[in-house]
Amino acid sequence: MRVFLLLLVLVLLQLVDLSHGQTKSQENNTGFQCSARGSYPCQAYAFYRAQSAEFLDLASIGDLFQVSRLMISKPSNISSGSVSSPLTPNQPLFIPLTCSCNSINSTFGSISYANISYTIKPNDTFFLVSTIKFENLTTYPSVEVVNPKLIVTNLQIGDNAIFPIFCKCPDNNTTVSNTRANYMISYVVQPSDNLSSIASRFGSQEKAIASVNSNKFNVYDTIFVPVTRLPVLSQPNTSAGAAPSPTPTSTGSSDNRTGTVRGLAIGLGIAGLLLILVSGLWIYRESLLKDRMWAARDEEEQRQKQGRLFLGDGKGGGKQKMDVKLMANVSDCLDKYRVFGIEELIEATDGFSDSCLIQGSVYKGTIDGEIYAIKKMKWNAYEELKILQKVNHGNLVKLEGFCIDSEEGNCYLVYEYVENGSLYTWLHEEDGKHEKLNWKTRVRIGIDIANGLQYIHEHTRPRVVHKDIKSSNILLDSNMRAKIANFGLAKSGMNAITMHIVGTQGYIAPEYLADGVVSTKMDVFSFGVVLLELISGREAIDEEGNLLWMSAVKTFEEVSSDQEKAKRLREWMDKTMLRDTVSMDSLLGVLGIAIACLHKEPSKRPSIVDVVYALCKSDDAGFETSEEGIGSPRVTAR
Ligand SMILES: *[C@@H]1O[C@H](CO)[C@@H](O)[C@H](O)[C@H]1NC(C)=O
Ligand SMILES: *[C@@H]1O[C@H](CO)[C@@H](O)[C@H](O)[C@H]1NC(C)=O
Ligand SMILES: *[C@@H]1O[C@H](CO)[C@@H](O)[C@H](O)[C@H]1NC(C)=O
Ligand SMILES: *[C@@H]1O[C@H](CO)[C@@H](O)[C@H](O)[C@H]1NC(C)=O
Ligand SMILES: *[C@@H]1O[C@H](CO)[C@@H](O)[C@H](O)[C@H]1NC(C)=O
Ligand SMILES: *[C@@H]1O[C@H](CO)[C@@H](O)[C@H](O)[C@H]1NC(C)=O
Ligand SMILES: *[C@@H]1O[C@H](CO)[C@@H](O)[C@H](O)[C@H]1NC(C)=O
Ligand SMILES: *[C@@H]1O[C@H](CO)[C@@H](O)[C@H](O)[C@H]1NC(C)=O
Ligand SMILES: *[C@@H]1O[C@H](CO)[C@@H](O)[C@H](O)[C@H]1NC(C)=O
Ligand SMILES: CC(=O)N[C@H]1CO[C@H](CO)[C@@H](O)[C@@H]1O
């Protein structure tokens, strides 16, 4: 070990030496400064190559960047038929990003990036995730800057970190061939590149690239390529190679002063990298050793902690009846979430006063200036906690922490506060506060819910079934993007049979009601009902107890002529949407999807993957609605 330490010191010394050199390498890049005036946020794109085996399909890359497969396939010139096919190594992709200018603190200033949240997995370090999974589209020093609360050397599996994917927004002065640039592509310089090859690959100009990047850049630096429109990538099957097609170069004088990739710099970069790798490994090894040593102790301590939590301050002596096992389970989550004190929550919610009540047993509370939604439960929070700690997706409501009040025997889950409340109130409450949603927004909401479901059905192991999808469990944020809430009934594991039927009348799939069969297809069914609510503006079950889905099936099932169907739909739909122009094709498309989801036979219902795909497609202007509506991204064939 001593020898190793000595080596490390030598290595560090050398590192210091290197960083005194002239080249500022990407490894030392904490991010790109921005000023929030005007152009932020904007639509941007990252150029990404499908590389490691883990990321050879659009679904896993989509999960990594928190976008749907279609949002990648469209700008990347991948036909919609092959979104499910595996990608070939080195296949080029454009990943859409929402680029914003984020203030770090007053001394540090603001840097521009796209927020990508990422859950730490075994063996992850900021360095490895930045350089391998995100392929150097960010750097670990920048990850450290935007995650001041995480300790680099002590990352826990399940921690949430923001990976700031570098991006930049063009301003009025950013031009390519005297035309204002519409997008900036974040691009990581490869060893074989030079400025002119990059410019021609993306249909930009050397001068334009030089004007928005610092004077020198090295291999594996992220640079920004301004373009007036996204170039068309040529995908493996349509042409010979995996390289993007060089789009015709715009004319423009080259500016050789800048942008030379220097061999020396590469050498230094790689040496530095190796050194950091070695020290990273060492730190990892150390922490591993430590972990083992502490594991036994921790266990003991945890047990004691549980005891303490359970017993409260000792006054609650009579509460031993509470489920000890449950408490033991909850303690698994202690280190992943903020544990709130009951006093904190009481203060935040004005003593759980009615004025803070959102709905049911959910209260709105402000803690340290942040607003949270606080759900009060009896001791049955464990299932929800267990499931929520596995999931992390923009279309699922995020759990921030919890609190256990042993005095009262209550458990509180503390969630992110979602500003605009539930979809149910927007659709069904006539309080004058809620403007009627237009069709475009409704379709977007449908796609968001489907994306959230796709995540829990397809990308969690074991799969999670929500079991209680309904409009009151769909929350809308300030941009009217939907998030699925309330995992209180959710189940992990598939095809279980339950005796104990739970769920909400009007949304429950028939096979579950009849036989208690739990499968992802029951969520698909309930989702179909939510689509019907979006189309019709009616409630899932009316005052006389008529089920919406039955009414829809009866109205539309037998009709084969499109004309007749359209006629009935015009009768049936939410008429408030007629204030805007609504595409009948789009309505019919979504109705068709809803009806398919409601098939009595679960195996005949589409999977949520098919639903996501069909929904995006059924929308005429699929591209615009499935994207953040900034600018109008277009894939232009030249
Ligand atoms: C980063 O680069 C700057 C200048 O290029 C240098 O002064 C600084 O020491 C470097 N920082 C690190 C952590 O290497
Ligand atoms: C990709 O773009 C090329 C034109 O460069 C076009 O011929 C081809 O059909 C496109 N491929 C797909 C899958 O859209
Ligand atoms: C990104 O995260 C920062 C804080 O972490 C927040 O201030 C900012 O609004 C977020 N931006 C987007 C586009 O979500
Ligand atoms: C993490 O690293 C250990 C040891 O290097 C290895 O055995 C294990 O398979 C790795 N785990 C994952 C998930 O890659
Ligand atoms: C990222 O950069 C490092 C050097 O800093 C390099 O070793 C690594 O291969 C790069 N990753 C990718 C995916 O190109
Ligand atoms: C501002 O942020 C930087 C980067 O995280 C940090 O080094 C610095 O200490 C912070 N300054 C203050 C005043 O918080
Ligand atoms: C950019 O130009 C547009 C219109 O041409 C103008 O409205 C906007 O204020 C300009 N922004 C800046 C930062 O100059
Ligand atoms: C644009 O360029 C003009 C002159 O070239 C300069 O005065 C102005 O500050 C620039 N604006 C921005 C937003 O960079
Ligand atoms: C840039 O690279 C291309 C091939 O990748 C080569 O043909 C060209 O000569 C290079 N230009 C310079 C200035 O090195
Ligand atoms: C349409 C087309 O060109 N398809 C080809 C895609 O690539 C496979 C394997 O390389 C060929 O077999 C297909 O014909």
Coordinates of C-alpha atoms and ligand atoms in Angstrom, one line a residue, residues 192-197 256, ligand 9:
S192 CA -9.7 11.9 -36.7
D193 CA -11.4 15.3 -36.9
N194 CA -10.2 18.6 -38.0
L195 CA -12.2 21.9 -38.1
S196 CA -13.0 21.6 -41.8
S197 CA -14.1 18.0 -41.6
N256 CA -6.8 28.3 -39.7
Ligands
LIG9 C1 -9.0 17.4 -42.5 O1 -9.4 16.0 -42.6 C2 -9.7 15.6 -43.9 C3 -10.1 14.1 -43.8 O2 -10.6 13.8 -42.6 C4 -8.5 15.8 -44.8 O3 -8.9 15.5 -46.2 C5 -8.1 17.2 -44.8 O4 -7.0 17.4 -45.5 C6 -7.9 17.7 -43.4 N1 -7.6 19.1 -43.4 C7 -6.7 19.7 -42.7 C8 -6.6 21.1 -42.7 O5 -5.9 19.0 -42.0

